[in-house]
Amino acid sequence: MTKVTLTLREKKEIAAGTMAFCFGIAGQSFAFKPGQCVRITLLDPLYKDKKGNARDFSIASSPGEPSLMIATRMTGSAFKRSLADLPLGASVQVNGPYGDFLLDVDPVRPAVLLAGGIGITPFRSMIKYIIEQHSPQRLTLVYCNRTPDDAAFLDELQDWEKQNPNFRLIATMTQPQKTTKGWAGRTGYVDAQFVKDHLRGQAQSVYYVAGPPRFVSTMEEVLAAAGVKERAIRTDEFTGY
């Protein structure tokens, strides 16, 4: 595991209440695999609480990109307020990478990625990397949000689907009537029937699930009801802080 000091290069809102933070890694020896995490430590946070000044984040960027990117829901916690107020050029300590939420090493075996909300972050890294490597592996992303306003990286994912025949995006919104953008795509929750209707022919796939604990546990039940074997399911839970 590596410990490095990185500089904040960019911060931006990427969905309603969600921000991305990009830290420069040029010249740094920091290798990671898509799906892994890092621990970010704020060196001089403006706001403090009993949980301290360090938090864990999935890496949203691919190993081929010039910045290490994380993305998070802005919950209003002391840590996230300090992170949001961090000026460009400020430094943070980064420990990692760690975690084994990784794509199957066999590029012939297709993968189904099920993301709930901010659970999209490790999948964004995986998808971008597979595209960069011109891998023949087929990826299907099921991306569930309340509205398009809440869906981080949605425009980018839609563009990638148009450009890459091995990548399929299935985005669904549970409260589309509340959007300010309009939504003509799929609606409703992901249940066993949804899996059977939209993921036919995926019997040999590995299923990856990432999102809040309730989403992850629900998807495990849904996949089991749809006939997916437990050994073919990988999970990664995102808790709020």
One Martini backbone bead per residue (centre of mass of N, CA, C, O) as a GRO file, in nm:
protein
  241
    1MET     BB    1   0.098   0.035   0.020
    2THR     BB    2   0.037   0.380  -0.049
    3LYS     BB    3   0.185   0.709   0.024
    4VAL     BB    4   0.045   1.025  -0.079
    5THR     BB    5   0.073   1.356  -0.215
    6LEU     BB    6  -0.201   1.548  -0.334
    7THR     BB    7  -0.347   1.767  -0.578
    8LEU     BB    8  -0.596   1.984  -0.635
    9ARG     BB    9  -0.741   2.043  -0.969
   10GLU     BB   10  -1.057   1.957  -0.936
   11LYS     BB   11  -1.405   2.077  -0.902
   12LYS     BB   12  -1.743   1.930  -0.937
   13GLU     BB   13  -2.062   1.911  -1.048
   14ILE     BB   14  -2.235   1.592  -1.157
   15ALA     BB   15  -2.486   1.627  -0.964
   16ALA     BB   16  -2.725   1.631  -0.749
   17GLY     BB   17  -2.528   1.652  -0.469
   18THR     BB   18  -2.263   1.595  -0.657
   19MET     BB   19  -1.905   1.542  -0.640
   20ALA     BB   20  -1.591   1.602  -0.796
   21PHE     BB   21  -1.242   1.495  -0.742
   22CYS     BB   22  -0.918   1.605  -0.865
   23PHE     BB   23  -0.595   1.446  -0.859
   24GLY     BB   24  -0.273   1.473  -0.910
   25ILE     BB   25  -0.034   1.207  -1.060
   26ALA     BB   26   0.195   1.333  -1.181
   27GLY     BB   27   0.498   1.172  -1.090
   28GLN     BB   28   0.352   0.943  -0.947
   29SER     BB   29   0.353   0.639  -0.754
   30PHE     BB   30   0.023   0.522  -0.858
   31ALA     BB   31  -0.119   0.216  -0.850
   32PHE     BB   32  -0.425   0.073  -0.999
   33LYS     BB   33  -0.742  -0.082  -0.992
   34PRO     BB   34  -1.037  -0.128  -1.104
   35GLY     BB   35  -1.239  -0.085  -0.796
   36GLN     BB   36  -1.074   0.063  -0.609
   37CYS     BB   37  -0.941   0.223  -0.315
   38VAL     BB   38  -0.923   0.512  -0.092
   39ARG     BB   39  -0.759   0.724   0.148
   40ILE     BB   40  -0.864   1.038   0.265
   41THR     BB   41  -0.663   1.310   0.397
   42LEU     BB   42  -0.706   1.591   0.574
   43LEU     BB   43  -0.473   1.828   0.687
   44ASP     BB   44  -0.681   2.109   0.724
   45PRO     BB   45  -0.971   2.120   0.838
   46LEU     BB   46  -1.242   2.330   0.885
   47TYR     BB   47  -1.401   2.075   0.978
   48LYS     BB   48  -1.516   1.889   1.274
   49ASP     BB   49  -1.527   1.551   1.409
   50LYS     BB   50  -1.531   1.232   1.554
   51LYS     BB   51  -1.440   1.086   1.268
   52GLY     BB   52  -1.248   1.274   1.138
   53ASN     BB   53  -1.001   1.328   0.844
   54ALA     BB   54  -1.098   1.037   0.719
   55ARG     BB   55  -1.176   0.864   0.403
   56ASP     BB   56  -1.345   0.641   0.189
   57PHE     BB   57  -1.287   0.575  -0.173
   58SER     BB   58  -1.374   0.527  -0.476
   59ILE     BB   59  -1.245   0.499  -0.786
   60ALA     BB   60  -1.339   0.676  -1.091
   61SER     BB   61  -1.091   0.643  -1.234
   62SER     BB   62  -0.857   0.549  -1.453
   63PRO     BB   63  -0.531   0.447  -1.500
   64GLY     BB   64  -0.520   0.637  -1.778
   65GLU     BB   65  -0.553   0.887  -1.614
   66PRO     BB   66  -0.419   1.202  -1.485
   67SER     BB   67  -0.634   1.154  -1.254
   68LEU     BB   68  -0.763   1.131  -0.931
   69MET     BB   69  -1.098   1.020  -0.886
   70ILE     BB   70  -1.372   1.136  -0.696
   71ALA     BB   71  -1.711   1.064  -0.572
   72THR     BB   72  -1.984   1.247  -0.394
   73ARG     BB   73  -2.209   1.289  -0.162
   74MET     BB   74  -2.341   1.584  -0.009
   75THR     BB   75  -2.426   1.555   0.334
   76GLY     BB   76  -2.285   1.777   0.550
   77SER     BB   77  -2.043   1.695   0.666
   78ALA     BB   78  -1.745   1.790   0.782
   79PHE     BB   79  -1.576   1.656   0.565
   80LYS     BB   80  -1.739   1.750   0.307
   81ARG     BB   81  -1.715   2.052   0.361
   82SER     BB   82  -1.407   2.056   0.352
   83LEU     BB   83  -1.378   1.943   0.068
   84ALA     BB   84  -1.547   2.164  -0.082
   85ASP     BB   85  -1.346   2.404   0.041
   86LEU     BB   86  -1.114   2.316  -0.113
   87PRO     BB   87  -0.856   2.442  -0.266
   88LEU     BB   88  -0.690   2.486  -0.526
   89GLY     BB   89  -0.373   2.323  -0.455
   90ALA     BB   90  -0.435   2.145  -0.241
   91SER     BB   91  -0.354   1.900   0.001
   92VAL     BB   92  -0.346   1.540   0.024
   93GLN     BB   93  -0.380   1.226   0.167
   94VAL     BB   94  -0.295   0.903   0.014
   95ASN     BB   95  -0.425   0.575   0.061
   96GLY     BB   96  -0.300   0.302  -0.137
   97PRO     BB   97  -0.454   0.064  -0.265
   98TYR     BB   98  -0.775  -0.113  -0.219
   99GLY     BB   99  -0.928  -0.401  -0.288
  100ASP     BB  100  -1.154  -0.673  -0.462
  101PHE     BB  101  -1.338  -0.503  -0.671
  102LEU     BB  102  -1.305  -0.693  -0.952
  103LEU     BB  103  -1.262  -0.788  -1.250
  104ASP     BB  104  -1.257  -1.037  -1.438
  105VAL     BB  105  -0.979  -1.179  -1.600
  106ASP     BB  106  -1.183  -1.281  -1.812
  107PRO     BB  107  -1.265  -1.132  -2.119
  108VAL     BB  108  -1.494  -1.342  -2.210
  109ARG     BB  109  -1.644  -1.270  -1.958
  110PRO     BB  110  -1.918  -1.129  -1.879
  111ALA     BB  111  -2.063  -0.819  -1.738
  112VAL     BB  112  -2.272  -0.713  -1.464
  113LEU     BB  113  -2.369  -0.382  -1.366
  114LEU     BB  114  -2.496  -0.264  -1.045
  115ALA     BB  115  -2.620   0.067  -0.983
  116GLY     BB  116  -2.657   0.282  -0.693
  117GLY     BB  117  -2.593   0.571  -0.758
  118ILE     BB  118  -2.274   0.619  -0.624
  119GLY     BB  119  -2.200   0.321  -0.724
  120ILE     BB  120  -2.066   0.415  -1.003
  121THR     BB  121  -1.760   0.466  -0.954
  122PRO     BB  122  -1.618   0.185  -1.010
  123PHE     BB  123  -1.754   0.154  -1.295
  124ARG     BB  124  -1.627   0.390  -1.437
  125SER     BB  125  -1.342   0.272  -1.420
  126MET     BB  126  -1.392   0.005  -1.567
  127ILE     BB  127  -1.510   0.107  -1.835
  128LYS     BB  128  -1.282   0.297  -1.919
  129TYR     BB  129  -1.062   0.080  -1.925
  130ILE     BB  130  -1.185  -0.114  -2.134
  131ILE     BB  131  -1.188   0.096  -2.359
  132GLU     BB  132  -0.882   0.167  -2.361
  133GLN     BB  133  -0.803  -0.154  -2.412
  134HIS     BB  134  -0.986  -0.290  -2.624
  135SER     BB  135  -1.176  -0.488  -2.505
  136PRO     BB  136  -1.393  -0.776  -2.553
  137GLN     BB  137  -1.551  -0.720  -2.316
  138ARG     BB  138  -1.875  -0.746  -2.189
  139LEU     BB  139  -2.084  -0.470  -2.083
  140THR     BB  140  -2.343  -0.424  -1.830
  141LEU     BB  141  -2.535  -0.138  -1.724
  142VAL     BB  142  -2.718  -0.090  -1.426
  143TYR     BB  143  -2.884   0.230  -1.363
  144CYS     BB  144  -3.002   0.363  -1.050
  145ASN     BB  145  -3.241   0.631  -1.010
  146ARG     BB  146  -3.457   0.878  -0.953
  147THR     BB  147  -3.306   1.087  -1.147
  148PRO     BB  148  -3.111   1.241  -1.382
  149ASP     BB  149  -3.000   1.453  -1.178
  150ASP     BB  150  -2.867   1.208  -0.992
  151ALA     BB  151  -2.684   1.104  -1.242
  152ALA     BB  152  -2.379   1.023  -1.255
  153PHE     BB  153  -2.230   1.022  -1.574
  154LEU     BB  154  -2.459   0.986  -1.789
  155ASP     BB  155  -2.361   1.123  -2.050
  156GLU     BB  156  -2.100   0.961  -2.075
  157LEU     BB  157  -2.231   0.678  -2.088
  158GLN     BB  158  -2.399   0.732  -2.343
  159ASP     BB  159  -2.156   0.782  -2.526
  160TRP     BB  160  -2.014   0.508  -2.488
  161GLU     BB  161  -2.238   0.334  -2.608
  162LYS     BB  162  -2.225   0.458  -2.899
  163GLN     BB  163  -1.897   0.382  -2.933
  164ASN     BB  164  -1.950   0.082  -2.788
  165PRO     BB  165  -2.053  -0.245  -2.856
  166ASN     BB  166  -1.960  -0.372  -2.555
  167PHE     BB  167  -2.157  -0.143  -2.440
  168ARG     BB  168  -2.432  -0.141  -2.201
  169LEU     BB  169  -2.713   0.072  -2.120
  170ILE     BB  170  -2.933   0.061  -1.818
  171ALA     BB  171  -3.149   0.310  -1.743
  172THR     BB  172  -3.323   0.393  -1.430
  173MET     BB  173  -3.622   0.556  -1.295
  174THR     BB  174  -3.820   0.609  -0.994
  175GLN     BB  175  -3.870   0.956  -1.028
  176PRO     BB  176  -3.930   1.108  -1.317
  177GLN     BB  177  -4.138   1.342  -1.235
  178LYS     BB  178  -3.889   1.515  -1.081
  179THR     BB  179  -3.763   1.620  -1.325
  180THR     BB  180  -3.593   1.882  -1.528
  181LYS     BB  181  -3.518   1.708  -1.809
  182GLY     BB  182  -3.640   1.460  -1.869
  183TRP     BB  183  -3.783   1.118  -1.947
  184ALA     BB  184  -3.768   0.832  -2.197
  185GLY     BB  185  -3.694   0.599  -2.034
  186ARG     BB  186  -3.662   0.397  -1.798
  187THR     BB  187  -3.865   0.264  -1.527
  188GLY     BB  188  -3.809   0.178  -1.213
  189TYR     BB  189  -3.735  -0.096  -1.052
  190VAL     BB  190  -3.518  -0.354  -0.966
  191ASP     BB  191  -3.620  -0.675  -1.054
  192ALA     BB  192  -3.662  -0.990  -1.149
  193GLN     BB  193  -3.810  -0.911  -1.413
  194PHE     BB  194  -3.605  -0.710  -1.513
  195VAL     BB  195  -3.376  -0.913  -1.542
  196LYS     BB  196  -3.523  -1.105  -1.740
  197ASP     BB  197  -3.585  -0.885  -1.963
  198HIS     BB  198  -3.276  -0.735  -1.982
  199LEU     BB  199  -3.077  -1.019  -1.917
  200ARG     BB  200  -3.068  -1.189  -2.148
  201GLY     BB  201  -2.796  -1.405  -2.196
  202GLN     BB  202  -2.640  -1.387  -1.881
  203ALA     BB  203  -2.557  -1.666  -1.745
  204GLN     BB  204  -2.219  -1.623  -1.762
  205SER     BB  205  -2.210  -1.398  -1.575
  206VAL     BB  206  -2.092  -1.140  -1.381
  207TYR     BB  207  -2.210  -0.986  -1.077
  208TYR     BB  208  -2.217  -0.637  -0.997
  209VAL     BB  209  -2.255  -0.457  -0.678
  210ALA     BB  210  -2.329  -0.099  -0.618
  211GLY     BB  211  -2.406   0.071  -0.305
  212PRO     BB  212  -2.617   0.092  -0.089
  213PRO     BB  213  -2.701  -0.144   0.135
  214ARG     BB  214  -2.997  -0.177   0.040
  215PHE     BB  215  -2.936  -0.221  -0.258
  216VAL     BB  216  -2.753  -0.466  -0.232
  217SER     BB  217  -2.949  -0.658  -0.084
  218THR     BB  218  -3.173  -0.642  -0.297
  219MET     BB  219  -3.002  -0.748  -0.542
  220GLU     BB  220  -2.944  -1.023  -0.423
  221GLU     BB  221  -3.242  -1.112  -0.419
  222VAL     BB  222  -3.307  -1.061  -0.717
  223LEU     BB  223  -3.093  -1.250  -0.841
  224ALA     BB  224  -3.189  -1.506  -0.701
  225ALA     BB  225  -3.483  -1.493  -0.823
  226ALA     BB  226  -3.349  -1.501  -1.127
  227GLY     BB  227  -3.105  -1.739  -1.095
  228VAL     BB  228  -2.854  -1.638  -0.960
  229LYS     BB  229  -2.561  -1.727  -0.846
  230GLU     BB  230  -2.372  -1.655  -0.574
  231ARG     BB  231  -2.083  -1.698  -0.718
  232ALA     BB  232  -2.171  -1.452  -0.940
  233ILE     BB  233  -2.146  -1.244  -0.691
  234ARG     BB  234  -2.059  -0.898  -0.639
  235THR     BB  235  -1.977  -0.660  -0.368
  236ASP     BB  236  -2.041  -0.295  -0.281
  237GLU     BB  237  -2.054  -0.076  -0.011
  238PHE     BB  238  -2.223   0.244   0.062
  239THR     BB  239  -2.166   0.473   0.308
  240GLY     BB  240  -2.266   0.735   0.489
  241TYR     BB  241  -2.084   1.075   0.595
   0.00000   0.00000   0.00000
